[in-house]
Coordinates of C-alpha atoms in Angstrom, one line a residue:
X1 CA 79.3 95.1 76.5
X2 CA 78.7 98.4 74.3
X3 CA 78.2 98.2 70.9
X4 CA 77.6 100.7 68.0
X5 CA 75.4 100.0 64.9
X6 CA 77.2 99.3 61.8
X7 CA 75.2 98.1 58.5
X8 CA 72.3 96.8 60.7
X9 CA 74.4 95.1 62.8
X10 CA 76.2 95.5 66.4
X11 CA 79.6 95.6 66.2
X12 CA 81.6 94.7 69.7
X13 CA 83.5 97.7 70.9
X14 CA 87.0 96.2 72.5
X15 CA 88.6 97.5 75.9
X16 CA 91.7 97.4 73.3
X17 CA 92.1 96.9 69.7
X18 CA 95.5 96.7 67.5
X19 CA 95.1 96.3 63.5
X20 CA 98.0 96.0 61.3
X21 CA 100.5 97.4 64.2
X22 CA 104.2 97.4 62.8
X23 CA 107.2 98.2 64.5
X24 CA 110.5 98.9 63.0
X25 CA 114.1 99.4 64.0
X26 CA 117.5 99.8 62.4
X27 CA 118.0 96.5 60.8
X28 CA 115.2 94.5 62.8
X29 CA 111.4 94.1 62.0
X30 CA 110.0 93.6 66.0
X31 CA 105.9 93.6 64.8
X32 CA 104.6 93.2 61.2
X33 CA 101.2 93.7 60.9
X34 CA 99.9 92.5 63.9
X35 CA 96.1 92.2 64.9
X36 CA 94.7 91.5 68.4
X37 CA 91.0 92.5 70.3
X38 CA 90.8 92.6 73.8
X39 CA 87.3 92.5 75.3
X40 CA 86.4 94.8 78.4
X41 CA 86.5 92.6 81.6
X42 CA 88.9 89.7 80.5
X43 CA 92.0 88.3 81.1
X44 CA 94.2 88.3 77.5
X45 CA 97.0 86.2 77.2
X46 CA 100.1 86.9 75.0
X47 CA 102.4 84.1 74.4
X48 CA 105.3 83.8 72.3
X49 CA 109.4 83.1 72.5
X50 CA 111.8 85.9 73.4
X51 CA 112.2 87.9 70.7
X52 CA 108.9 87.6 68.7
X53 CA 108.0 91.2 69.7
X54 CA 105.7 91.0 72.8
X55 CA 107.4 93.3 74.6
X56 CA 107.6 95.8 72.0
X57 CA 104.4 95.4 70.9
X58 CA 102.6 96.1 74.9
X59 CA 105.5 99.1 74.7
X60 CA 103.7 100.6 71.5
X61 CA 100.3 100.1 73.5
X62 CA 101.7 102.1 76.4
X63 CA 102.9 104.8 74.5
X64 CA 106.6 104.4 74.7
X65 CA 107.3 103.4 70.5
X66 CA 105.3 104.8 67.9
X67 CA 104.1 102.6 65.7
X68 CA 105.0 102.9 62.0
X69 CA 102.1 101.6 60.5
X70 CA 98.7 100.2 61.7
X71 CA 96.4 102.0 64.3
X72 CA 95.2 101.4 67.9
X73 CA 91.7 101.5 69.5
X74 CA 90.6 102.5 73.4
X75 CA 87.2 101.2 73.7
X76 CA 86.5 101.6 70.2
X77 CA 88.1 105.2 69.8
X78 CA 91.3 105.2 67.4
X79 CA 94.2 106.9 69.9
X80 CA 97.7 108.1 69.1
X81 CA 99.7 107.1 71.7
X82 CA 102.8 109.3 72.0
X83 CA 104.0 108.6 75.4
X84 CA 103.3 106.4 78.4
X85 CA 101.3 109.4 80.1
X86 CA 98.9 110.1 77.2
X87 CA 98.6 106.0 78.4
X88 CA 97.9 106.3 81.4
X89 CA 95.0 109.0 80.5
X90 CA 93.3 106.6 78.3
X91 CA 92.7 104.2 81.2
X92 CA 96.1 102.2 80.1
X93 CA 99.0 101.1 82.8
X94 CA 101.8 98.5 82.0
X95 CA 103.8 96.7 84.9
X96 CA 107.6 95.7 83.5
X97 CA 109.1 92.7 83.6
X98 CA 112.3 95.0 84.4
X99 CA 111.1 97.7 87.2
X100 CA 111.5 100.9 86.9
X101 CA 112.0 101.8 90.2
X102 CA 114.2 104.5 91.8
X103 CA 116.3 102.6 95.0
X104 CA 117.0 105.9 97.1
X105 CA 113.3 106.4 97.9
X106 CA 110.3 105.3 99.5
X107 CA 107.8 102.8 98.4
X108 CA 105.0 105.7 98.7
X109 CA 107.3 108.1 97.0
X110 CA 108.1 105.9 94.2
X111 CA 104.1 105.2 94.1
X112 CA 102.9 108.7 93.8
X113 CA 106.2 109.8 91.7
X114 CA 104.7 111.7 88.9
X115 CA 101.2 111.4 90.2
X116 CA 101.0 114.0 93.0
X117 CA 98.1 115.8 91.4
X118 CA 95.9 112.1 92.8
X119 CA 96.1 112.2 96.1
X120 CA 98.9 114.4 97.1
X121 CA 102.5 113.0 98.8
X122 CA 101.2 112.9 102.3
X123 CA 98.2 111.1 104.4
X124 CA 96.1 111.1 101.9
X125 CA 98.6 109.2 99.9
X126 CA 100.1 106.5 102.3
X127 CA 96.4 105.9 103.1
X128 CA 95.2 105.2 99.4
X129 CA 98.2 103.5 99.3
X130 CA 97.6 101.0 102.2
X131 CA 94.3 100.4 101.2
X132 CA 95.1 99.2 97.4
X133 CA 97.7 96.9 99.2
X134 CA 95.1 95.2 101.9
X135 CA 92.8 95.2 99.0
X136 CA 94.8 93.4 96.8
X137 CA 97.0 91.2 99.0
X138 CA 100.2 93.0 98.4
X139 CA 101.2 93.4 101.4
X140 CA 103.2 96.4 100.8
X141 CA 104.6 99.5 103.3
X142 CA 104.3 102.7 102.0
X143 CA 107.9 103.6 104.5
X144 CA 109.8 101.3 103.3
X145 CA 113.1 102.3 101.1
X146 CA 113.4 100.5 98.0
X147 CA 116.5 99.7 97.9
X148 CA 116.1 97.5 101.2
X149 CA 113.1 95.5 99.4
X150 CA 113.7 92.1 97.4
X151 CA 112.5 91.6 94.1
X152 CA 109.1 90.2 94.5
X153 CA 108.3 93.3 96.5
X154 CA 109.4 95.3 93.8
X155 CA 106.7 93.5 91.8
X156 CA 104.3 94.2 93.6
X157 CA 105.1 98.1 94.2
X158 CA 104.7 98.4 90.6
X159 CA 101.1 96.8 90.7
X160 CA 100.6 99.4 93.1
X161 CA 101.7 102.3 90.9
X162 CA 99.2 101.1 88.2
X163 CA 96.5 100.3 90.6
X164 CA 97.0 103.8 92.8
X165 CA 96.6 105.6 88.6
X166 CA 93.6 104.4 88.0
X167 CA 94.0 102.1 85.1
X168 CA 91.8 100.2 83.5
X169 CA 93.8 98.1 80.9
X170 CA 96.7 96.9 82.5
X171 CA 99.5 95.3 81.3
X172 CA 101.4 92.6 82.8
X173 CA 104.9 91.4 81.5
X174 CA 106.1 88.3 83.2
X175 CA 103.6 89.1 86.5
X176 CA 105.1 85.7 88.3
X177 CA 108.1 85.2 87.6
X178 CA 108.9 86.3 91.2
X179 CA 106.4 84.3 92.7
X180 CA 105.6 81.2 94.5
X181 CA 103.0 78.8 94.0
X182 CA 101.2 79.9 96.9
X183 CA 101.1 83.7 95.6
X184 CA 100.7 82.8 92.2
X185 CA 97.2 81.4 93.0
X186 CA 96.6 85.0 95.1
X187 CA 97.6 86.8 92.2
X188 CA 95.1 85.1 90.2
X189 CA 92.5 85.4 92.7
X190 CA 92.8 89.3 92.2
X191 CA 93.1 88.7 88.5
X192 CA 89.8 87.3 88.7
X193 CA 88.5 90.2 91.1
X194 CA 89.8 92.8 88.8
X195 CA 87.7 91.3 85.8
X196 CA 84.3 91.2 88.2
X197 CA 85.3 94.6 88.5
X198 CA 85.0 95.4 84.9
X199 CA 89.2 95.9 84.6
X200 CA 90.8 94.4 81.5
X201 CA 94.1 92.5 82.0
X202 CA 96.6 92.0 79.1
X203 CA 98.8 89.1 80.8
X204 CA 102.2 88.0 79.0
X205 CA 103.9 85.0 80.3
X206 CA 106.1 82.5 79.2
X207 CA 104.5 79.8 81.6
X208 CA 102.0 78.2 79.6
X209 CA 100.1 76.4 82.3
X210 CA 99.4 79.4 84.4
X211 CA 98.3 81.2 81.1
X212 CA 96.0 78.2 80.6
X213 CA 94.8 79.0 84.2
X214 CA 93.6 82.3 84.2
X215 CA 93.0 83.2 80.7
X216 CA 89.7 84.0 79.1
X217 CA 91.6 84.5 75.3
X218 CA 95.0 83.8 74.2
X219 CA 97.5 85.8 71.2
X220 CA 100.2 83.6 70.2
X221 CA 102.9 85.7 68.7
X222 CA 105.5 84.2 66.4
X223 CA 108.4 86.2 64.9
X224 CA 106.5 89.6 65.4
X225 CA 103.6 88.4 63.9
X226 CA 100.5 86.6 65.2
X227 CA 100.2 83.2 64.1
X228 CA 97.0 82.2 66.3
X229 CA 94.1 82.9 69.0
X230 CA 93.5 80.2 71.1
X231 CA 90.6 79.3 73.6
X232 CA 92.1 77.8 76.8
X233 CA 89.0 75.1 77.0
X234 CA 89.8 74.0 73.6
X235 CA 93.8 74.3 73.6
X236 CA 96.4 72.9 75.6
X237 CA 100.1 74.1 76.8
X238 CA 101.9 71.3 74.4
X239 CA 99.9 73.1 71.7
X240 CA 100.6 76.3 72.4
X241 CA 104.2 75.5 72.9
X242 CA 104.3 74.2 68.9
X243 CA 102.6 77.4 67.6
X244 CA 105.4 79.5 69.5
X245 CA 108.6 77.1 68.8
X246 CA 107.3 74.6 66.6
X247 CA 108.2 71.9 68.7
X248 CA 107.0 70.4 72.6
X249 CA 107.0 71.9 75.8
X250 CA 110.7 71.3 77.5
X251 CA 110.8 70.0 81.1
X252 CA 113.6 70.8 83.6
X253 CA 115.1 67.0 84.3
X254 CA 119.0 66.3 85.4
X255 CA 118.4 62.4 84.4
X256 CA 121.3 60.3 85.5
X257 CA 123.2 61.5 89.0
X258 CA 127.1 63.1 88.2
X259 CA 127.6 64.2 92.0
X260 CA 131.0 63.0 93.1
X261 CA 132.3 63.3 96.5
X262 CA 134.5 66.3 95.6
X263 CA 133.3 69.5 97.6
X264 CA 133.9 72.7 95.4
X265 CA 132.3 74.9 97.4
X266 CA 131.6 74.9 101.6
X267 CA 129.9 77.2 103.1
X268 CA 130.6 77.3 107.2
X269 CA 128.4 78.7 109.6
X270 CA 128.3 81.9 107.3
X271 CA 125.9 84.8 109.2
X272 CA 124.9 88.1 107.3
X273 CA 123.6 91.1 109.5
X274 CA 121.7 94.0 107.5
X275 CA 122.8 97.3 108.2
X276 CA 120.6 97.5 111.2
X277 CA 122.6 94.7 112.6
X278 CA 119.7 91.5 112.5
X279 CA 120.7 88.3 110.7
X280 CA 119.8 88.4 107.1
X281 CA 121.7 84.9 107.1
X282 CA 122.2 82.9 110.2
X283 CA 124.3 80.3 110.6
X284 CA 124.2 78.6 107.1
X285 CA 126.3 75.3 106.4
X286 CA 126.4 73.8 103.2
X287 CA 128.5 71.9 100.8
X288 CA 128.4 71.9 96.8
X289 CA 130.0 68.7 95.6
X290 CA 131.3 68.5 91.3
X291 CA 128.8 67.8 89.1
X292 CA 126.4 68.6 91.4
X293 CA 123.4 71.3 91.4
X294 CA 121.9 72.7 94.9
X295 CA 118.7 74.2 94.6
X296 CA 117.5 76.7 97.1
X297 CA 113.7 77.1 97.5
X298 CA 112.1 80.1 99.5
X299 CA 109.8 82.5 99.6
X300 CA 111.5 86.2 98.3
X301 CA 113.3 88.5 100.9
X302 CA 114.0 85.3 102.8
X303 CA 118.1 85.6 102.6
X304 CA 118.4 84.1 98.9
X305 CA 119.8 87.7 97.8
X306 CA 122.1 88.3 100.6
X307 CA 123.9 84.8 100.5
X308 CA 124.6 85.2 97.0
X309 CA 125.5 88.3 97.7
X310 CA 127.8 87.5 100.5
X311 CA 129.7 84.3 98.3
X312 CA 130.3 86.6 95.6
X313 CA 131.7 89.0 98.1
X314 CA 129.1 92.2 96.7
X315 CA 128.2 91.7 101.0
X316 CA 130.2 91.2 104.3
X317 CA 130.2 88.2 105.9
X318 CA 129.7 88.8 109.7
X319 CA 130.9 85.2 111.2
X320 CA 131.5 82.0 109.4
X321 CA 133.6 81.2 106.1
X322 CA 133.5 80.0 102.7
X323 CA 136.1 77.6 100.9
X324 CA 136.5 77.3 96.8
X325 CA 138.0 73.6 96.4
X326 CA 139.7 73.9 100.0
X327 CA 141.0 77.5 99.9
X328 CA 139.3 80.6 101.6
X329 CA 137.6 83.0 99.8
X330 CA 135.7 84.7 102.6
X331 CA 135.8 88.5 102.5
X332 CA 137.8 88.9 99.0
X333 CA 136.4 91.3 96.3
X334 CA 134.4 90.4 93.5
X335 CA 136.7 90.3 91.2
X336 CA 139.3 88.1 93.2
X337 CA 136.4 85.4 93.4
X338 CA 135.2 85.5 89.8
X339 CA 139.1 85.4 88.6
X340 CA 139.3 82.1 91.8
X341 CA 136.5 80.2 89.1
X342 CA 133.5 81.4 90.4
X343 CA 130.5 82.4 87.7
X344 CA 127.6 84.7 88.3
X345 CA 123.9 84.7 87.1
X346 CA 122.3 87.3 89.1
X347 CA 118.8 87.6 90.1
X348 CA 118.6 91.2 87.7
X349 CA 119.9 91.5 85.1
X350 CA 119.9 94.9 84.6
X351 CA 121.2 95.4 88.0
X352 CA 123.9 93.6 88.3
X353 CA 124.5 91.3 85.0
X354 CA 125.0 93.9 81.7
X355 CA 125.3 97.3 80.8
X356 CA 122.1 98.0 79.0
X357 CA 123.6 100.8 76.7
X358 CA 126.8 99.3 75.7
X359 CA 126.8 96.8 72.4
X360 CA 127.1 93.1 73.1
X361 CA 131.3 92.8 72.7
X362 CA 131.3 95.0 75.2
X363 CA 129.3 93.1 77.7
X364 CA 131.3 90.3 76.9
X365 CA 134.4 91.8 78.9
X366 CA 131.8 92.7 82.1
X367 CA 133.2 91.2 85.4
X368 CA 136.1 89.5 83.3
X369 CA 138.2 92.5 82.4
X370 CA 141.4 90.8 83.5
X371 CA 141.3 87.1 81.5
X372 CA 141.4 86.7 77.8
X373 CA 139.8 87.0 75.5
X374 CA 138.6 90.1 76.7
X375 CA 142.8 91.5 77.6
X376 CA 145.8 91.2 76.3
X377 CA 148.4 91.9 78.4
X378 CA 147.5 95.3 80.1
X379 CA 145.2 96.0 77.2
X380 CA 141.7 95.5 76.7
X381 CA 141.2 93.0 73.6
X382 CA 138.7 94.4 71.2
X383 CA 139.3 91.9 68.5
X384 CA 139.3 89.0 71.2
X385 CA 136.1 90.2 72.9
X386 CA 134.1 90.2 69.7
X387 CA 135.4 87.1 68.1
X388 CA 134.1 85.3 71.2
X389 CA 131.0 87.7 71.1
X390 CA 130.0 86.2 67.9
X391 CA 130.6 83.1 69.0
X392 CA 128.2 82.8 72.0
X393 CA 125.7 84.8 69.5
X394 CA 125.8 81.3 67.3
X395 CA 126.3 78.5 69.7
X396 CA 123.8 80.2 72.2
X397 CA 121.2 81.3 70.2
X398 CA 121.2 84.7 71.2
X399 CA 118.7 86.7 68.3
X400 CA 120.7 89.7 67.3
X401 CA 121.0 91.6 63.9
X402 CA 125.0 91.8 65.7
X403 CA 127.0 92.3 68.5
X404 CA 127.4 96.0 67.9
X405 CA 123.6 96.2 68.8
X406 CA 123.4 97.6 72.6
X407 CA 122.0 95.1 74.9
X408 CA 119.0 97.3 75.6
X409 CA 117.5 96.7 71.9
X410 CA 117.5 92.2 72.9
X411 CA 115.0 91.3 74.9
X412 CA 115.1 89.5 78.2
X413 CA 115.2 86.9 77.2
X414 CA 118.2 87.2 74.4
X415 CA 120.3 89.3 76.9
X416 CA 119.9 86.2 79.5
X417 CA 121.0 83.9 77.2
X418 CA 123.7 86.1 76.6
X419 CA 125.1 86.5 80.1
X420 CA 124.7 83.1 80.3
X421 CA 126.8 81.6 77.7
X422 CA 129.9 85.0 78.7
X423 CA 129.4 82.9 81.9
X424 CA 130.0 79.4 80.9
X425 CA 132.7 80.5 78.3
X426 CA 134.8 81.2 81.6
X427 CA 134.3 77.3 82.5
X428 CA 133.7 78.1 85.9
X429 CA 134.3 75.5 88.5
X430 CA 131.4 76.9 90.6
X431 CA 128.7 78.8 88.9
X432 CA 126.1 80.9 91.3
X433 CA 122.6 80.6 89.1
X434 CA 119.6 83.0 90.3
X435 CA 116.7 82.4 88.5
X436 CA 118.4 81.4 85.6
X437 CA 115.6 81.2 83.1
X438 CA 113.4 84.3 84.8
X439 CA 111.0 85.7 82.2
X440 CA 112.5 83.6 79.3
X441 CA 110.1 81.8 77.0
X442 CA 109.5 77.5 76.8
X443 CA 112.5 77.4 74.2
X444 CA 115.3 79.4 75.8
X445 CA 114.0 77.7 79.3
X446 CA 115.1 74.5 77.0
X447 CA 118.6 75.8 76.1
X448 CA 119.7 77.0 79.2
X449 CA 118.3 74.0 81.3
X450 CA 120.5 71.7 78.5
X451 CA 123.4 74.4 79.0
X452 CA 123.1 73.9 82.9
X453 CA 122.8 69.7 82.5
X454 CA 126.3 70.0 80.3
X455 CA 128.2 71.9 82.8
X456 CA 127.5 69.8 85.6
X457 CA 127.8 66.5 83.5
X458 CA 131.6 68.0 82.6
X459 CA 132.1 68.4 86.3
X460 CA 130.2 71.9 87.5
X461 CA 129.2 72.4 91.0
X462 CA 126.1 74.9 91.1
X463 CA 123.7 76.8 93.3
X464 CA 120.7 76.9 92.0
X465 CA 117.8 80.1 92.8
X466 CA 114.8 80.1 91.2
X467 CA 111.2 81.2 92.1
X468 CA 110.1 78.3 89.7
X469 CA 109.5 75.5 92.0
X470 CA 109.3 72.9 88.6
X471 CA 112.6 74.0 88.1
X472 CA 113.9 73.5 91.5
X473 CA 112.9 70.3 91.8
X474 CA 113.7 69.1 87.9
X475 CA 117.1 70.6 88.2
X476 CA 118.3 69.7 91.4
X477 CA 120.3 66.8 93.0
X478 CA 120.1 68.4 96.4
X479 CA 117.3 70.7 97.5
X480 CA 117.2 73.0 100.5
X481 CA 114.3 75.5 101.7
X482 CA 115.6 78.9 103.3
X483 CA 113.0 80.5 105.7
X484 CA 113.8 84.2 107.7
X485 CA 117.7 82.9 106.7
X486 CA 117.8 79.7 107.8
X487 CA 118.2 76.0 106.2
X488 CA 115.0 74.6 107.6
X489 CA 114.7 72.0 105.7
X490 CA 116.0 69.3 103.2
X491 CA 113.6 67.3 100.2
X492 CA 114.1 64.7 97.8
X493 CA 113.8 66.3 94.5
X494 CA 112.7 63.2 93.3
X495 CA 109.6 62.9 95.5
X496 CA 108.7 66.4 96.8
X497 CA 105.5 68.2 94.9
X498 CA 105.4 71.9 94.7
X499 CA 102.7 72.3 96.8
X500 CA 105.1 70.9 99.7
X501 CA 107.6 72.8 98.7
X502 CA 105.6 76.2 98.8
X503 CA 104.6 75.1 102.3
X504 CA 107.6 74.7 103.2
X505 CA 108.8 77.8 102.4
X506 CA 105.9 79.8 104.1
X507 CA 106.9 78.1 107.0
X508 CA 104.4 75.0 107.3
X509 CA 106.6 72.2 106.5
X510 CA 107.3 69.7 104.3
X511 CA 104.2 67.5 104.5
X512 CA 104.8 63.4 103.5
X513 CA 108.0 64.9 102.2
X514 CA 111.5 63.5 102.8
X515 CA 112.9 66.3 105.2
X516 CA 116.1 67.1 106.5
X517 CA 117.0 70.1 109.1
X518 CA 120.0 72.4 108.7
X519 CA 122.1 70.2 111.1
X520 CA 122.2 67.2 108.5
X521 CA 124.0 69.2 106.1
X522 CA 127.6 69.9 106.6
X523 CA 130.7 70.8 104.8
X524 CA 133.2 68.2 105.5
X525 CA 131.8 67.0 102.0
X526 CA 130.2 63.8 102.9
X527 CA 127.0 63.2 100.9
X528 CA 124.5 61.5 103.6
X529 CA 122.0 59.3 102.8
X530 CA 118.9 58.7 104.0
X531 CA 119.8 55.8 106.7
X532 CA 122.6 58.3 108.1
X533 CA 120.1 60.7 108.5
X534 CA 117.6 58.4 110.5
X535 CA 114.8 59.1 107.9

């Protein structure tokens, strides 16, 4: 490590240093006076609940907000930062948790966008391109549109745009959220190759044990401040959870069974073709009973997206059909099945779930514009749509100066716990959940799990998607894996490890695990047990 002389003394020069960084904005303090080193060649953790300014704090290191006091240091060199190229020339790249991705082009032309000068928008391109991805495990093709990719190859196409500039310092918000278990550990594995290499990784995560994994150093932030820096030999995620909430780390559990024998929702035989007419879903038969929660388990780009898609009518349903409490919903709009009782968490956010420059009230009438409180008659309710506003503000937690903010100031975490309770306040009698708790910190996880075990104890039937394979299995009564669209398997949720799950989901099986195929599951809303299934 370089050092310069100071006093008769070496002094360590940091791949990144921030002293005294504040960040303010109308009515909201995000970072006050915050102080963090980063040595050359480690892995930094930041940890710390939504809203305590992590986000906007790795935003004023990138160059995107301009800090209104404090000062910032590249490998010992103060830098004023004024935008995310002037970045990106100091050796500095961030990956989002939200990606920032453009849907009507290529993976090599998203890549390269604004950084032609490299290695042109041709060969020369693809094949620097190609090689970053075998070199890293991405596992990427330049060709392929965007728009036709799932969300964990999003992720990793914006690795490959801070790989392909050359950074040195890169920033990762919420790296595996979209990840399984299996690819976590490969992500870590080039983690640790990009450190031999002498690349620094800032690495912010809500999932404590992974931080405890691959961490060398540790920032917990606390209310836009930092409150502590922890060694992971010497510190635990229980502790780490008290300095961030002040209280333990939550686990996903449904505890006592509230499945009845009702079926809410059936799904028959239901087949999805892509536009270039191969199954995306084939032949999937399921039933969702009240009070009970389904989780689906796969690896990303697998069908999860189009099935949702396709029950929430966004996608057309090539053969089979789906039933709400006994009447058919197949092929109807959106908005017909949302006004039938049908909720909607969707995988983004930002895609599909608010409107990131309209204020809160206003998000509050999204995809119920035609039920009050959000209409009156023919007329939309403004009055109506903020009282109730306000109201999942308090009883959801949702950190807010008010709800004439626009949803683009909260962070992920806050807008998610957001959509969520303008979901539930429909009281839903089938709610689709897609990575419910994606990229929210140990104490929203906590609220929205309690949120999710309320609604099915009063009667909800839900579909559970999640990338977390804890979650699937805490927060499940029934557990499916989907593999190249197919139902290939069932597990007790009670008994199955994540490890079997992974491997079941790359296509290995379910290893000393109770399994089930797709034939053992139908829709006539008969729960088996394990006898009737032979096992």
């Amino acid at each position: 490590m370089s050092s310069t002389p100071t006093g008769g003394e070496t002094e360590k020069v940091y791949a990144v240093e921030l002293r005294g960084i504040t960040k303010r904005f109308p009515g909201v303090v995000a970072n006050h006076d915050i102080d963090i080193s980063v040595a050359p060649g480690t892995v930094h953790a930041i940890v710390g609940e939504n809203g305590a300014g992590k986000s906007t704090l790795m935003k004023t290191l990138y160059g995107m907000h301009r800090p209104d006091e404090g000062h910032i240091f590249v490998r010992g060199q103060e830098v004023r930062l004024h935008s995310p190229s002037e970045a990106i020339k100091h050796g500095i790249g961030m990956v989002h948790q939200h990606f920032m991705l453009a849907d009507n082009l290529t993976v090599l032309e998203n890549v390269v966008l604004g950084a032609e000068r490299r290695y042109g928008i041709g060969r020369r391109a693809r094949a620097h391109i190609r090689n970053l991805s075998d070199q890293y495990g991405l596992g990427v093709d330049p060709d392929r549109l965007m728009e036709d990719l799932g969300v964990g190859d999003r992720q990793r196409v914006e690795i490959l745009k801070v790989l392909y500039r050359g950074a040195e310092t890169i920033i990762l918000d919420e790296p595996t959220a979209v990840l399984v278990p299996q690819e976590v550990d490969e992500l870590f594995d080039n983690l640790r190759e990009l450190k031999r290499e002498g690349l620094t990784v800032i690495f912010i995560s809500h999932k404590l044990d992974e931080v405890l994994s691959v961490a060398d150093e540790i920032t917990v932030i606390r209310r836009g401040t930092t409150v502590a820096t922890a060694d992971p030999a010497t510190t635990n995620a229980r502790e780490l959870a008290t300095l961030m909430v002040g209280g333990a780390l939550p686990v996903p559990e449904l505890r006592e069974s509230t499945v009845t024998d009702h079926v809410v929702l059936s799904l028959d035989g239901i087949t999805v073709h892509s536009p270039e007419g191969r199954p995306v879903v084939d032949d999937i038969g399921l039933a969702i009973h009240r009070g009970e929660i389904v989780g689906i388990a796969g690896v990303e780009g697998n069908g999860q997206s189009e099935l949702i898609e396709a029950i929430m009518g966004m996608r057309q349903v090539t053969t089979g059909r789906i039933h709400l409490e006994g009447q058919e919903i197949t092929g109807r709009n959106t908005l017909r099945i949302r006004e039938a009782g049908v909720g909607y968490i969707p995988e983004d956010r930002h895609r599909h779930g608010i409107l990131l420059e309209s204020p809160l009230w206003e998000n509050r009438i999204l995809g119920h514009q035609t039920k009050p409180p959000s209409v009156r008659g023919p007329w939309i309710d403004r009055t109506g749509a903020r009282t109730d506003s306000e109201r999942i503000v308090a009883e959801y937690d949702v950190r807010t100066p008010d709800i004439d903010v626009i949803a683009d100031a909260l962070s992920g975490g806050n807008q998610q716990k957001f959509i969520i309770g303008r979901e539930m306040s429909e009281e839903p009698r089938f709610l689709v959940a897609a990575h419910p708790t994606r990229g929210v910190d140990v104490g929203a996880q906590a609220a929205i799990w309690e949120q999710l075990r309320e609604a099915r104890a009063a009667g909800l039937a839900v579909l559970l998607i999640s990338a977390d394979l804890d979650e699937l299995i805490g927060m499940s009564d029934t557990l499916h894996v989907i593999l190249r669209g197919r139902l290939v398997a069932q597990a007790d949720p009670t008994d199955v490890t994540p490890e079997q799950l992974g491997s079941a989901m790359t296509g290995a099986g379910l290893a000393d695990a109770d399994t089930k195929t797709q034939g053992d599951s139908g829709v006539d809303g008969t729960p088996r047990t394990e006898s009737e299934d032979g096992a």
